[in-house]
Tab-separated table of C-alpha atoms in Angstrom:
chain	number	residue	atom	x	y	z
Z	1	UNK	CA	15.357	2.135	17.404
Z	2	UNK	CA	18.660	-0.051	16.673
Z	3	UNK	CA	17.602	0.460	12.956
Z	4	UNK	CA	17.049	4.596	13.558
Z	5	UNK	CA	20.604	4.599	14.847
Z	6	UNK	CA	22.442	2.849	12.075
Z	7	UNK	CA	20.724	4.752	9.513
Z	8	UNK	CA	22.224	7.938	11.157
Z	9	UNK	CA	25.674	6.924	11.852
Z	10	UNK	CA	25.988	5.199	8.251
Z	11	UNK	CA	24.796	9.211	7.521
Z	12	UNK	CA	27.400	10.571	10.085
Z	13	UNK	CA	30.586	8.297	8.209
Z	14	UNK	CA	29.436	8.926	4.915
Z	15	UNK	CA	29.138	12.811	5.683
Z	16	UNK	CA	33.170	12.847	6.915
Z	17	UNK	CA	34.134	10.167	3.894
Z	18	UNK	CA	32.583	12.923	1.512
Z	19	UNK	CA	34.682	15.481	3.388
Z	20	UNK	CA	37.671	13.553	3.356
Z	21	UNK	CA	37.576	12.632	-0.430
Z	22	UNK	CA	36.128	15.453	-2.028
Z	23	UNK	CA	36.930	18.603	0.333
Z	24	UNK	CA	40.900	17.805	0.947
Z	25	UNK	CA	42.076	21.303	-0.854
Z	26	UNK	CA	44.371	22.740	0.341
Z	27	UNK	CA	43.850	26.611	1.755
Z	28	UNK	CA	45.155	28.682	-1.088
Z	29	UNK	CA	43.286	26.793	-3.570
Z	30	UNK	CA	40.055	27.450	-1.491
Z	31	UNK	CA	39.427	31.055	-2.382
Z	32	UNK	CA	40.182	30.104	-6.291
Z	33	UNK	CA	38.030	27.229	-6.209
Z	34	UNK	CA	34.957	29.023	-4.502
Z	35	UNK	CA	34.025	30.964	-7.453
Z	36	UNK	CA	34.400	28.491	-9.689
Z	37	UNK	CA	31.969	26.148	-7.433
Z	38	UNK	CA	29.368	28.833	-7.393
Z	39	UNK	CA	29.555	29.278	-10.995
Z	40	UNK	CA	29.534	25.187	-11.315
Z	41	UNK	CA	26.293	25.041	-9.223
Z	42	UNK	CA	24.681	27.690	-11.077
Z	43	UNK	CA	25.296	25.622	-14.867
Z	44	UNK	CA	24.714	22.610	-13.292
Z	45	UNK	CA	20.620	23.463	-11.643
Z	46	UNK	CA	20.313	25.156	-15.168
Z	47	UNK	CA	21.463	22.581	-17.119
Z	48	UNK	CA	19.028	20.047	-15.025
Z	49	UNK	CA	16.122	22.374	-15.095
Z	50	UNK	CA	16.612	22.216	-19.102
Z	51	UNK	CA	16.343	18.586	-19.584
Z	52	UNK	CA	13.052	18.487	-17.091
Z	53	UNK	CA	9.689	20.196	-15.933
Z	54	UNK	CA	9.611	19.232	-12.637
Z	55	UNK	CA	12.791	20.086	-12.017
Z	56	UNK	CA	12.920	23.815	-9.266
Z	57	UNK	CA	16.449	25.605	-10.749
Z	58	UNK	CA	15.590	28.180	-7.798
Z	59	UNK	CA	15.547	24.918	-5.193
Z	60	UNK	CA	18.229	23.379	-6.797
Z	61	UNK	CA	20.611	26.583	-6.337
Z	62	UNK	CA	19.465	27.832	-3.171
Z	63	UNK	CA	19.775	24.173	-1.367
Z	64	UNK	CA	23.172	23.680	-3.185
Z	65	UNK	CA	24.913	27.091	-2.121
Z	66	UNK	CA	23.709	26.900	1.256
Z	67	UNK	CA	26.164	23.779	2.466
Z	68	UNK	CA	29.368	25.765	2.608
Z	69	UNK	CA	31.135	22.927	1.988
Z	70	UNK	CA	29.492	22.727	-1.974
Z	71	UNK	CA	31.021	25.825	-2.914
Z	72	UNK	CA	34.478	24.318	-2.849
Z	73	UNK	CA	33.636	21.076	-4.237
Z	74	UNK	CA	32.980	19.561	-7.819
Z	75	UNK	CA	30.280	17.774	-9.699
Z	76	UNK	CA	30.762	14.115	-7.569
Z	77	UNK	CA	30.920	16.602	-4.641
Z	78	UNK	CA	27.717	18.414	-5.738
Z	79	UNK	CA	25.655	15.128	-6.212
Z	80	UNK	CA	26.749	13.747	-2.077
Z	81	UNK	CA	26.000	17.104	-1.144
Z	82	UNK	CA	22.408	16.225	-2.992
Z	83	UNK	CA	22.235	13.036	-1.505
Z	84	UNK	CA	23.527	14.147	1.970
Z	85	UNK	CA	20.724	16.903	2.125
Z	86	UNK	CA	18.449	14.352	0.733
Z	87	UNK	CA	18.795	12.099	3.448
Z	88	UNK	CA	18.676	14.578	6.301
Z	89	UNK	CA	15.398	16.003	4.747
Z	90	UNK	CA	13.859	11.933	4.856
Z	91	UNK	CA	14.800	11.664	8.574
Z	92	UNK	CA	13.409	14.655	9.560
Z	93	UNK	CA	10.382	13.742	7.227
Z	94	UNK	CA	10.041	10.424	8.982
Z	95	UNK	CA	10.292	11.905	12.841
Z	96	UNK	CA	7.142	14.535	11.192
Z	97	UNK	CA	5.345	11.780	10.474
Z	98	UNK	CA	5.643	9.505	13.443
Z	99	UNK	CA	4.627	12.673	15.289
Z	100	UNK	CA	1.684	12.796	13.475
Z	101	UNK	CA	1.076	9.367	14.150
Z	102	UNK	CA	1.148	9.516	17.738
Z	103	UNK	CA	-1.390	12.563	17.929
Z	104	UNK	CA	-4.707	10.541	18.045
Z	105	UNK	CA	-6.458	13.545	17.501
Z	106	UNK	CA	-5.352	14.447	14.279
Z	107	UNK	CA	-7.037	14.094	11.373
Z	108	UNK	CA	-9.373	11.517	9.992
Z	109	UNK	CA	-8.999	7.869	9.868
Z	110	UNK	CA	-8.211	7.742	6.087
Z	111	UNK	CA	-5.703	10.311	6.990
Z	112	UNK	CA	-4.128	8.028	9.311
Z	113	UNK	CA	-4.131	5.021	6.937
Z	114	UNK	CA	-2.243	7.798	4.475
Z	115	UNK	CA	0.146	8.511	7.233
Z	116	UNK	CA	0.671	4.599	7.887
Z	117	UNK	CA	1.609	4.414	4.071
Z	118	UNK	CA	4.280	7.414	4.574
Z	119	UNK	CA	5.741	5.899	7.378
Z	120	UNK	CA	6.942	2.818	5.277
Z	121	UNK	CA	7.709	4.653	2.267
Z	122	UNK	CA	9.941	6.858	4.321
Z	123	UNK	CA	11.376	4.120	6.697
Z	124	UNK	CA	11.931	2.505	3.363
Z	125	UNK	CA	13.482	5.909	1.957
Z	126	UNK	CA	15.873	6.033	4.201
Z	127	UNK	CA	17.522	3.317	3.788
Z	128	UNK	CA	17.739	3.362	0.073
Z	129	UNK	CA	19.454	6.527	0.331
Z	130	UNK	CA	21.880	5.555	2.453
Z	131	UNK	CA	22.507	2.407	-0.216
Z	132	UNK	CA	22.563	5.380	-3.007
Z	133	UNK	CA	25.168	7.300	-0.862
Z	134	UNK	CA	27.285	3.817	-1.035
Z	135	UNK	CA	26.760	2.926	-4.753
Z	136	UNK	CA	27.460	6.417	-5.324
Z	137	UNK	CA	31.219	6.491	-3.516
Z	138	UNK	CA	32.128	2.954	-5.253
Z	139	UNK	CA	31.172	4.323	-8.283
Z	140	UNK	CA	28.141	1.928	-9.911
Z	141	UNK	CA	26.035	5.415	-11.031
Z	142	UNK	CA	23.518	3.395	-12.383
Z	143	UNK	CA	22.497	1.772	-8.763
Z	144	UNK	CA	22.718	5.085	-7.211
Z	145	UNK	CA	20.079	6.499	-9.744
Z	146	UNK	CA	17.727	4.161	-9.903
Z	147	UNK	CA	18.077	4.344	-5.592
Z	148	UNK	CA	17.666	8.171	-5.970
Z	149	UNK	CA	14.109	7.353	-8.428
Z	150	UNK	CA	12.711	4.762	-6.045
Z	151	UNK	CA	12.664	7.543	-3.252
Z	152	UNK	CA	11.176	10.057	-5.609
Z	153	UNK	CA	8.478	7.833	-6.272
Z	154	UNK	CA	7.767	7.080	-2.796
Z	155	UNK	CA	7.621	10.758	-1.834
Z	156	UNK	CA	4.949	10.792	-4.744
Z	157	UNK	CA	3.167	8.099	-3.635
Z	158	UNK	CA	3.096	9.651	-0.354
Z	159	UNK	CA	1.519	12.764	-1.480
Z	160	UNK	CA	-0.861	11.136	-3.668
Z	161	UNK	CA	-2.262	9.097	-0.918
Z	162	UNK	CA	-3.935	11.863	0.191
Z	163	UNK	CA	-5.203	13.077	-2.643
Z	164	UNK	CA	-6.362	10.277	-3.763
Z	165	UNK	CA	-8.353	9.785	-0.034
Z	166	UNK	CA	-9.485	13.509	-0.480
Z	167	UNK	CA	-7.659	14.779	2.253
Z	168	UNK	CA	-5.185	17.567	2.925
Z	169	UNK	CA	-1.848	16.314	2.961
Z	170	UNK	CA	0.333	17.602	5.973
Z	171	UNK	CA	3.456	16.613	4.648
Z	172	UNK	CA	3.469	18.520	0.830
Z	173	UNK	CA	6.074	20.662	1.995
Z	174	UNK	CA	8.708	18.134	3.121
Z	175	UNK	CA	7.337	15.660	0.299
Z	176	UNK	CA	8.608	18.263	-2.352
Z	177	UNK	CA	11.842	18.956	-0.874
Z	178	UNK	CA	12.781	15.424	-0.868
Z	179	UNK	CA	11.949	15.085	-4.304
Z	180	UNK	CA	13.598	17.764	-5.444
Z	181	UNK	CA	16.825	17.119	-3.478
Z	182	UNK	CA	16.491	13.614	-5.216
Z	183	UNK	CA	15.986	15.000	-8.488
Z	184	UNK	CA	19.199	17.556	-8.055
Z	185	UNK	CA	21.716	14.301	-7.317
Z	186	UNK	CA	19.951	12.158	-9.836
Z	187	UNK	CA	20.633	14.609	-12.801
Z	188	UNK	CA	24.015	15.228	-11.487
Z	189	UNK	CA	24.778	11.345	-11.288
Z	190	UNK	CA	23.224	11.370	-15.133
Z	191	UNK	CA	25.822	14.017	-16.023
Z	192	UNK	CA	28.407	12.119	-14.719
Z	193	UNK	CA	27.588	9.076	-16.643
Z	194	UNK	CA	27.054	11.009	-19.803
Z	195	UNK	CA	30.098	12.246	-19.438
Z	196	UNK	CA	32.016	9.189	-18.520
C-alpha cells in the first residue's frame, strides 16, 4: 500500500514538474504554438512508424492529441506526455489485474499462475517508469530508454504467458496500449539523442 502511494505521488510531482518546465508559455504564444504542436505530433508518430513495424502511427496520434496539454508543447514535452500516459495506463493495468486476482472464480489455474506473473511484471513496471520519468527530466536519454524497453518487454512477456499456457489473455487490450505508449516516448527519446 505505502509502495502504491509513492508510486502515484512521484506520478502526481512529476506530472506538475512537466507542466512547470515544458508548458510555461505565455497566452499569446499559445494559439501560435498549437498548430505547430499538432503538426509536430503528426511528423513525429510518422516519422516513428517509419523506422518500425510494430509501431501504431494511428495510436501514436490519437493518444498524443488527446492530452491538451501536448498540443502546446515540444518534442521533450511530447516524450513526458508518452511517459506520463504510459504510466497511468500501468497503474490502471495493475489495479485490472489484482482484480482479477481476487475473483477466485475466474479462469483456470494456469491462468492464475499467468496473472501472478503480470502482477510482478507490472508492479515492477511501474516503478521503472517512474525511474524513466526521472532519467528523462535530468537528461541521461540513454537510462530513460532502456527503462522505457524493459517495460515493453514485460508487457510482452505478460501477453505471452498466456499464450504460451494456451489460454485467453484478459489483459491484450491494456498490454498493447502500454507498449505502444512505451514505444511512442522511446522513439521520441531516440530522436532526441540523434539529434543531440
Amino acid at each position: 500500500m505505502l509502495r502504491h502511494w509513492h508510486v502515484s505521488f512521484l506520478s502526481f510531482c512529476f506530472f506538475f514538474l512537466f507542466l512547470f518546465l515544458f508548458l510555461w508559455t505565455p497566452y499569446d504564444e499559445i494559439s501560435a504554438t498549437r498548430t505547430f504542436s499538432v503538426d509536430l505530433i503528426n511528423k513525429t508518430c510518422k516519422t516513428c512508424s517509419d523506422k518500425s513495424t510494430v509501431f501504431n502511427y494511428t495510436f501514436c496520434s490519437a493518444s498524443l492529441q488527446e492530452i491538451p496539454v501536448s498540443r502546446s508543447t515540444n518534442l521533450q514535452g511530447l516524450a513526458i506526455v508518452a511517459m506520463e500516459l504510459a504510466l497511468q495506463n500501468a497503474t490502471h493495468t495493475l489495479s485490472v489485474i489484482k482484480e482479477l486476482r481476487r475473483n477466485e472464480t475466474w479462469g483456470h489455474p494456469f491462468a492464475s499462475a499467468c496473472l501472478r506473473d503480470c502482477d510482478v511484471l507490472y508492479s515492477d513496471g511501474v516503478i521503472t517508469l517512474v525511474d524513466a520519468v526521472a532519467a528523462f527530466l535530468e537528461g541521461k536519454y540513454g537510462s530513460a530508454g532502456a527503462w522505457l524497453t524493459a517495460v515493453m518487454d514485460g508487457t510482452t512477456t505478460c501477453e505471452e504467458g498466456f499464450g504460451d499456457m494456451e489460454e485467453a489473455s484478459p489483459l491484450t487490450e491494456q498490454n498493447y496500449s502500454v507498449f505502444q505508449l512505451c514505444d511512442v516516448a522511446l522513439c521520441i527519446v531516440n530522436l532526441l539523442v540523434s539529434h543531440a
